[in-house]
mmCIF file of C-alpha atoms in Angstrom:
data_model
loop_
_atom_site.group_PDB
_atom_site.id
_atom_site.type_symbol
_atom_site.label_atom_id
_atom_site.label_comp_id
_atom_site.label_asym_id
_atom_site.label_seq_id
_atom_site.Cartn_x
_atom_site.Cartn_y
_atom_site.Cartn_z
ATOM 1 C CA MET A 233 132.283 -66.589 -74.214
ATOM 2 C CA GLU A 234 134.832 -64.294 -72.604
ATOM 3 C CA LEU A 235 135.575 -64.986 -68.892
ATOM 4 C CA VAL A 236 138.080 -63.025 -66.675
ATOM 5 C CA ASP A 237 139.880 -64.475 -63.726
ATOM 6 C CA ALA A 238 139.673 -61.550 -61.390
ATOM 7 C CA HIS A 239 142.236 -63.145 -58.806
ATOM 8 C CA CYS A 240 144.940 -65.587 -59.579
ATOM 9 C CA HIS A 241 148.212 -65.889 -57.924
ATOM 10 C CA PHE A 242 149.949 -66.808 -61.306
ATOM 11 C CA ASP A 243 153.087 -65.618 -60.093
ATOM 12 C CA PHE A 244 153.202 -68.666 -57.406
ATOM 13 C CA PRO A 245 155.749 -71.116 -57.928
ATOM 14 C CA GLU A 246 153.327 -73.700 -58.543
ATOM 15 C CA PHE A 247 153.114 -72.130 -62.226
ATOM 16 C CA ASP A 248 156.651 -72.331 -62.950
ATOM 17 C CA GLY A 249 157.934 -73.960 -66.021
ATOM 18 C CA GLN A 250 154.339 -74.028 -67.348
ATOM 19 C CA ARG A 251 152.925 -70.516 -67.248
ATOM 20 C CA GLU A 252 152.576 -70.252 -71.042
ATOM 21 C CA ARG A 253 150.752 -73.819 -71.485
ATOM 22 C CA VAL A 254 148.062 -73.097 -68.678
ATOM 23 C CA LEU A 255 147.493 -69.650 -69.899
ATOM 24 C CA ASP A 256 146.971 -71.052 -73.416
ATOM 25 C CA GLN A 257 144.620 -73.614 -72.161
ATOM 26 C CA ALA A 258 142.512 -71.341 -69.987
ATOM 27 C CA ARG A 259 142.191 -69.196 -73.285
ATOM 28 C CA ASP A 260 141.030 -72.216 -75.176
ATOM 29 C CA ALA A 261 138.695 -72.586 -72.575
ATOM 30 C CA GLY A 262 137.374 -69.088 -72.717
ATOM 31 C CA VAL A 263 139.595 -67.040 -70.054
ATOM 32 C CA SER A 264 140.457 -63.886 -71.651
ATOM 33 C CA ARG A 265 142.342 -62.073 -69.112
ATOM 34 C CA LEU A 266 143.498 -62.588 -65.307
ATOM 35 C CA VAL A 267 144.617 -60.366 -62.440
ATOM 36 C CA ILE A 268 147.586 -61.299 -60.071
ATOM 37 C CA PRO A 269 147.234 -59.742 -56.674
ATOM 38 C CA GLY A 270 150.718 -58.803 -54.819
ATOM 39 C CA VAL A 271 150.845 -60.255 -51.015
ATOM 40 C CA ASP A 272 153.882 -58.524 -50.018
ATOM 41 C CA ARG A 273 156.913 -56.647 -50.807
ATOM 42 C CA GLN A 274 158.907 -59.532 -51.639
ATOM 43 C CA ASN A 275 156.660 -60.759 -54.558
ATOM 44 C CA TRP A 276 155.947 -57.468 -56.058
ATOM 45 C CA GLU A 277 158.807 -57.579 -58.570
ATOM 46 C CA ARG A 278 157.956 -61.150 -59.201
ATOM 47 C CA VAL A 279 154.196 -60.123 -59.810
ATOM 48 C CA ILE A 280 155.138 -57.283 -62.031
ATOM 49 C CA ALA A 281 157.455 -59.382 -64.304
ATOM 50 C CA THR A 282 155.023 -62.042 -64.612
ATOM 51 C CA ALA A 283 152.495 -60.077 -65.876
ATOM 52 C CA ALA A 284 154.591 -58.168 -68.197
ATOM 53 C CA SER A 285 155.914 -61.400 -69.883
ATOM 54 C CA LEU A 286 152.333 -62.850 -70.550
ATOM 55 C CA PRO A 287 149.439 -61.162 -72.819
ATOM 56 C CA GLY A 288 146.189 -60.275 -71.066
ATOM 57 C CA VAL A 289 147.827 -60.594 -67.566
ATOM 58 C CA SER A 290 147.213 -57.600 -65.365
ATOM 59 C CA TYR A 291 148.478 -57.140 -61.571
ATOM 60 C CA CYS A 292 147.623 -55.288 -58.245
ATOM 61 C CA LEU A 293 150.033 -54.753 -55.447
ATOM 62 C CA GLY A 294 149.288 -54.929 -51.440
ATOM 63 C CA ILE A 295 150.385 -56.177 -48.259
ATOM 64 C CA HIS A 296 148.247 -59.378 -47.061
ATOM 65 C CA PRO A 297 147.176 -59.347 -43.740
ATOM 66 C CA TRP A 298 149.084 -62.826 -43.131
ATOM 67 C CA PHE A 299 152.386 -60.656 -43.681
ATOM 68 C CA VAL A 300 151.945 -57.357 -42.037
ATOM 69 C CA ASP A 301 154.625 -58.043 -39.226
ATOM 70 C CA GLU A 302 156.996 -58.496 -41.988
ATOM 71 C CA HIS A 303 156.918 -54.835 -43.397
ATOM 72 C CA GLN A 304 157.442 -51.710 -42.135
ATOM 73 C CA GLN A 305 156.287 -47.986 -42.561
ATOM 74 C CA ASP A 306 158.442 -47.388 -45.591
ATOM 75 C CA ASP A 307 157.164 -50.414 -47.384
ATOM 76 C CA LEU A 308 153.985 -48.111 -47.647
ATOM 77 C CA VAL A 309 156.053 -45.396 -49.445
ATOM 78 C CA VAL A 310 157.418 -47.709 -51.830
ATOM 79 C CA LEU A 311 153.795 -49.211 -52.616
ATOM 80 C CA GLU A 312 152.399 -45.699 -53.287
ATOM 81 C CA ALA A 313 155.374 -45.047 -55.739
ATOM 82 C CA LEU A 314 154.524 -48.342 -57.723
ATOM 83 C CA LEU A 315 151.126 -47.517 -57.685
ATOM 84 C CA SER A 316 151.538 -44.111 -58.887
ATOM 85 C CA GLY A 317 153.387 -45.386 -61.878
ATOM 86 C CA GLN A 318 152.489 -45.486 -65.608
ATOM 87 C CA ASP A 319 152.297 -49.341 -66.120
ATOM 88 C CA ARG A 320 148.588 -49.978 -67.714
ATOM 89 C CA ARG A 321 149.091 -53.688 -66.315
ATOM 90 C CA CYS A 322 148.622 -52.283 -62.948
ATOM 91 C CA VAL A 323 144.984 -52.342 -61.933
ATOM 92 C CA GLY A 324 144.793 -51.924 -58.482
ATOM 93 C CA LEU A 325 146.048 -52.288 -54.601
ATOM 94 C CA GLY A 326 145.766 -55.943 -53.278
ATOM 95 C CA GLU A 327 145.653 -58.053 -51.844
ATOM 96 C CA CYS A 328 144.929 -56.462 -48.432
ATOM 97 C CA GLY A 329 142.545 -57.190 -45.599
ATOM 98 C CA LEU A 330 141.816 -58.968 -42.469
ATOM 99 C CA ASP A 331 141.859 -62.446 -41.439
ATOM 100 C CA ARG A 332 140.479 -63.848 -38.023
ATOM 101 C CA LEU A 333 142.117 -67.167 -38.507
ATOM 102 C CA ARG A 334 145.552 -66.298 -38.806
ATOM 103 C CA GLY A 335 147.420 -63.456 -37.040
ATOM 104 C CA GLU A 336 146.183 -60.579 -34.882
ATOM 105 C CA LEU A 337 143.302 -58.294 -36.080
ATOM 106 C CA SER A 338 144.968 -55.750 -33.723
ATOM 107 C CA SER A 339 148.176 -55.840 -36.100
ATOM 108 C CA GLN A 340 146.085 -56.265 -39.275
ATOM 109 C CA ILE A 341 143.832 -53.318 -38.916
ATOM 110 C CA PRO A 342 146.220 -50.379 -39.219
ATOM 111 C CA TRP A 343 147.628 -51.905 -42.341
ATOM 112 C CA PHE A 344 144.295 -52.547 -43.936
ATOM 113 C CA GLU A 345 143.354 -48.795 -43.070
ATOM 114 C CA ALA A 346 146.514 -47.409 -44.422
ATOM 115 C CA GLN A 347 145.871 -49.228 -47.584
ATOM 116 C CA VAL A 348 142.356 -48.354 -47.954
ATOM 117 C CA ASP A 349 143.211 -44.509 -47.397
ATOM 118 C CA LEU A 350 146.026 -45.028 -50.215
ATOM 119 C CA ALA A 351 143.811 -46.847 -52.789
ATOM 120 C CA GLY A 352 141.176 -43.792 -52.096
ATOM 121 C CA ARG A 353 143.958 -41.081 -52.394
ATOM 122 C CA LEU A 354 145.222 -42.683 -55.546
ATOM 123 C CA GLY A 355 141.707 -43.787 -57.115
ATOM 124 C CA ARG A 356 142.788 -47.431 -57.365
ATOM 125 C CA SER A 357 140.419 -50.320 -56.920
ATOM 126 C CA LEU A 358 140.774 -52.325 -53.714
ATOM 127 C CA VAL A 359 141.054 -56.150 -53.606
ATOM 128 C CA ILE A 360 140.212 -57.413 -50.023
ATOM 129 C CA HIS A 361 141.065 -60.550 -48.130
ATOM 130 C CA SER A 362 138.254 -61.108 -45.563
ATOM 131 C CA VAL A 363 138.067 -64.256 -43.394
ATOM 132 C CA ARG A 364 135.258 -64.070 -41.020
ATOM 133 C CA THR A 365 135.752 -60.192 -40.839
ATOM 134 C CA HIS A 366 133.081 -59.116 -43.264
ATOM 135 C CA ASP A 367 131.463 -56.963 -40.507
ATOM 136 C CA GLU A 368 134.791 -55.266 -39.599
ATOM 137 C CA ILE A 369 135.978 -54.846 -43.147
ATOM 138 C CA HIS A 370 132.599 -52.864 -43.778
ATOM 139 C CA GLY A 371 132.929 -50.857 -40.927
ATOM 140 C CA ILE A 372 136.643 -49.853 -41.898
ATOM 141 C CA LEU A 373 135.590 -49.164 -45.280
ATOM 142 C CA ARG A 374 132.631 -46.832 -44.031
ATOM 143 C CA ALA A 375 134.686 -45.296 -41.416
ATOM 144 C CA ARG A 376 137.544 -44.351 -43.819
ATOM 145 C CA GLY A 377 134.886 -42.898 -46.188
ATOM 146 C CA PHE A 378 136.043 -45.211 -49.200
ATOM 147 C CA HIS A 379 133.948 -44.599 -52.245
ATOM 148 C CA GLY A 380 136.050 -46.192 -54.845
ATOM 149 C CA LYS A 381 135.672 -49.769 -56.313
ATOM 150 C CA ALA A 382 136.579 -52.965 -54.057
ATOM 151 C CA LEU A 383 136.555 -56.605 -54.651
ATOM 152 C CA VAL A 384 135.873 -58.880 -51.669
ATOM 153 C CA HIS A 385 137.419 -62.027 -53.050
ATOM 154 C CA GLY A 386 136.601 -65.532 -52.213
ATOM 155 C CA PHE A 387 133.550 -64.524 -50.454
ATOM 156 C CA SER A 388 131.830 -67.208 -48.320
ATOM 157 C CA GLY A 389 129.949 -65.089 -45.904
ATOM 158 C CA SER A 390 126.317 -64.784 -45.271
ATOM 159 C CA TYR A 391 123.629 -63.219 -47.706
ATOM 160 C CA GLN A 392 123.276 -60.239 -45.094
ATOM 161 C CA GLN A 393 127.084 -59.560 -44.801
ATOM 162 C CA ALA A 394 127.326 -59.912 -48.829
ATOM 163 C CA ARG A 395 124.654 -57.191 -49.002
ATOM 164 C CA LYS A 396 125.768 -54.725 -46.779
ATOM 165 C CA LEU A 397 129.167 -54.832 -48.838
ATOM 166 C CA VAL A 398 127.330 -54.659 -52.177
ATOM 167 C CA ASP A 399 125.398 -51.697 -50.844
ATOM 168 C CA LEU A 400 128.485 -49.987 -49.977
ATOM 169 C CA GLY A 401 129.737 -50.623 -53.827
ATOM 170 C CA CYS A 402 131.596 -53.685 -53.262
ATOM 171 C CA TYR A 403 131.818 -56.567 -55.835
ATOM 172 C CA ILE A 404 131.985 -60.154 -54.692
ATOM 173 C CA GLY A 405 134.298 -62.723 -55.873
ATOM 174 C CA ILE A 406 132.892 -65.855 -56.703
ATOM 175 C CA GLY A 407 135.298 -68.699 -56.556
ATOM 176 C CA GLY A 408 135.659 -72.710 -56.551
ATOM 177 C CA VAL A 409 133.616 -72.792 -53.015
ATOM 178 C CA ILE A 410 130.409 -72.778 -54.984
ATOM 179 C CA THR A 411 131.281 -76.015 -56.787
ATOM 180 C CA HIS A 412 130.889 -77.751 -53.215
ATOM 181 C CA PRO A 413 127.398 -78.888 -52.580
ATOM 182 C CA ARG A 414 128.145 -78.707 -48.791
ATOM 183 C CA ALA A 415 128.702 -74.982 -49.415
ATOM 184 C CA LYS A 416 124.986 -74.005 -48.887
ATOM 185 C CA LYS A 417 125.115 -70.839 -47.329
ATOM 186 C CA THR A 418 127.578 -69.265 -50.010
ATOM 187 C CA ARG A 419 125.594 -70.896 -52.902
ATOM 188 C CA ASP A 420 122.732 -69.475 -51.637
ATOM 189 C CA THR A 421 124.212 -66.194 -51.253
ATOM 190 C CA VAL A 422 125.462 -65.663 -54.847
ATOM 191 C CA ALA A 423 122.238 -66.943 -56.072
ATOM 192 C CA ARG A 424 120.585 -64.017 -54.386
ATOM 193 C CA LEU A 425 122.993 -61.263 -54.862
ATOM 194 C CA PRO A 426 122.582 -58.464 -57.796
ATOM 195 C CA LEU A 427 124.462 -60.076 -60.705
ATOM 196 C CA GLU A 428 126.005 -56.700 -61.353
ATOM 197 C CA ALA A 429 128.019 -57.233 -58.083
ATOM 198 C CA LEU A 430 129.511 -60.449 -59.091
ATOM 199 C CA VAL A 431 132.925 -61.392 -60.769
ATOM 200 C CA LEU A 432 134.618 -64.692 -61.225
ATOM 201 C CA GLU A 433 137.777 -65.913 -59.864
ATOM 202 C CA THR A 434 140.015 -68.950 -58.923
ATOM 203 C CA ASP A 435 142.371 -67.586 -56.198
ATOM 204 C CA ALA A 436 144.717 -70.290 -57.976
ATOM 205 C CA PRO A 437 146.713 -72.347 -56.896
ATOM 206 C CA ASP A 438 144.529 -72.320 -53.782
ATOM 207 C CA MET A 439 140.677 -72.329 -53.327
ATOM 208 C CA PRO A 440 140.074 -75.215 -55.850
ATOM 209 C CA PRO A 441 136.705 -76.464 -57.232
ATOM 210 C CA GLU A 442 135.202 -79.746 -56.258
ATOM 211 C CA GLY A 443 137.406 -82.603 -57.526
ATOM 212 C CA VAL A 444 140.756 -80.754 -57.881
ATOM 213 C CA ARG A 445 143.164 -81.209 -55.147
ATOM 214 C CA LYS A 446 144.422 -79.001 -52.778
ATOM 215 C CA GLY A 447 147.202 -76.454 -54.241
ATOM 216 C CA ALA A 448 146.543 -77.647 -58.057
ATOM 217 C CA ASN A 449 143.869 -74.931 -58.656
ATOM 218 C CA SER A 450 144.511 -73.176 -62.215
ATOM 219 C CA PRO A 451 142.677 -70.604 -64.427
ATOM 220 C CA VAL A 452 142.017 -73.430 -66.549
ATOM 221 C CA PHE A 453 139.221 -74.447 -63.996
ATOM 222 C CA LEU A 454 137.316 -71.027 -64.155
ATOM 223 C CA PRO A 455 134.904 -72.216 -66.487
ATOM 224 C CA ARG A 456 133.904 -75.041 -64.012
ATOM 225 C CA ILE A 457 132.961 -72.153 -61.479
ATOM 226 C CA PHE A 458 130.812 -70.365 -64.278
ATOM 227 C CA SER A 459 129.205 -73.675 -64.720
ATOM 228 C CA ALA A 460 128.345 -73.999 -61.037
ATOM 229 C CA LEU A 461 127.183 -70.394 -60.898
ATOM 230 C CA ALA A 462 124.906 -70.705 -63.876
ATOM 231 C CA GLY A 463 123.468 -73.664 -62.028
ATOM 232 C CA LEU A 464 122.517 -71.176 -59.259
ATOM 233 C CA ARG A 465 121.126 -68.176 -61.099
ATOM 234 C CA HIS A 466 118.124 -67.865 -63.291
ATOM 235 C CA GLU A 467 120.193 -65.891 -66.197
ATOM 236 C CA ASN A 468 120.836 -67.635 -69.428
ATOM 237 C CA ALA A 469 124.586 -68.517 -69.746
ATOM 238 C CA ASP A 470 125.280 -66.003 -72.412
ATOM 239 C CA GLN A 471 123.622 -62.990 -70.399
ATOM 240 C CA LEU A 472 125.456 -64.349 -67.381
ATOM 241 C CA ALA A 473 129.134 -64.499 -69.074
ATOM 242 C CA GLU A 474 128.574 -60.991 -70.648
ATOM 243 C CA GLN A 475 127.441 -59.239 -67.247
ATOM 244 C CA LEU A 476 130.347 -61.064 -65.438
ATOM 245 C CA ARG A 477 132.784 -59.855 -68.039
ATOM 246 C CA ASP A 478 131.542 -56.500 -67.812
ATOM 247 C CA ASN A 479 131.478 -56.376 -64.100
ATOM 248 C CA ALA A 480 135.440 -57.482 -64.212
ATOM 249 C CA TYR A 481 136.213 -54.813 -66.672
ATOM 250 C CA ARG A 482 134.396 -52.158 -64.474
ATOM 251 C CA LEU A 483 136.067 -53.262 -61.242
ATOM 252 C CA TYR A 484 139.587 -52.875 -63.208
ATOM 253 C CA ASP A 485 138.540 -49.812 -65.527
ATOM 254 C CA TRP A 486 139.413 -51.828 -68.765
ATOM 255 C CA LYS A 487 137.885 -50.722 -71.914
ATOM 256 C CA LEU A 488 136.028 -52.912 -73.849
ATOM 257 C CA GLN A 489 137.043 -53.624 -77.426
ATOM 258 C CA VAL A 490 133.855 -52.752 -79.573
#
């Protein structure tokens, strides 16, 4: 069984001094690869360096909606230059998006639109942060004519919202939320969506599964998320794991080793 953590903040300080150990534990548990998203210009170098120092680790670079007010237009020029480089570990643009609970959408939307356009121009996959803004995300992707691959990570909306995003070509990120029995709406959504649209993620150190304290999440816990998903789906575990792996590989344009 080969699992891929499609969204893990492995560069964050919570993992300092223990990355190799955690990665070894995750591999022993069946996690073959993980992707680190960038959140602002200040952490791009750390993201790149972390990925370069560890086998099986790739990265994305982007400007997170929480931090748009800390950036200038020149940062988009730097972002484009980095994404246009030849580093094969770089697999997408993100994390970018919108968040209704933190900051102002009026400030976030232009930055998200600019990054959607950039990803489209460069042919890069998008990794999208969306908190109570799924309809806005859908509308912007349509309005900007984005036809590339996109991951709406840590999804916790309704089935109808997820279905609209999937119909637009988006992948839906499945994380620790589904391990919580009270998350009935999200659990129902992932049970009904096409398997071809789902990818696993931890969002570590955030978004912990049930029984893991806040801020202590890790790629080691990805199998717990997989087990919770298997309990909600009708596919057998091997079929489920294989399709989830293939989805992540398609999202990030990786080649399967046959």
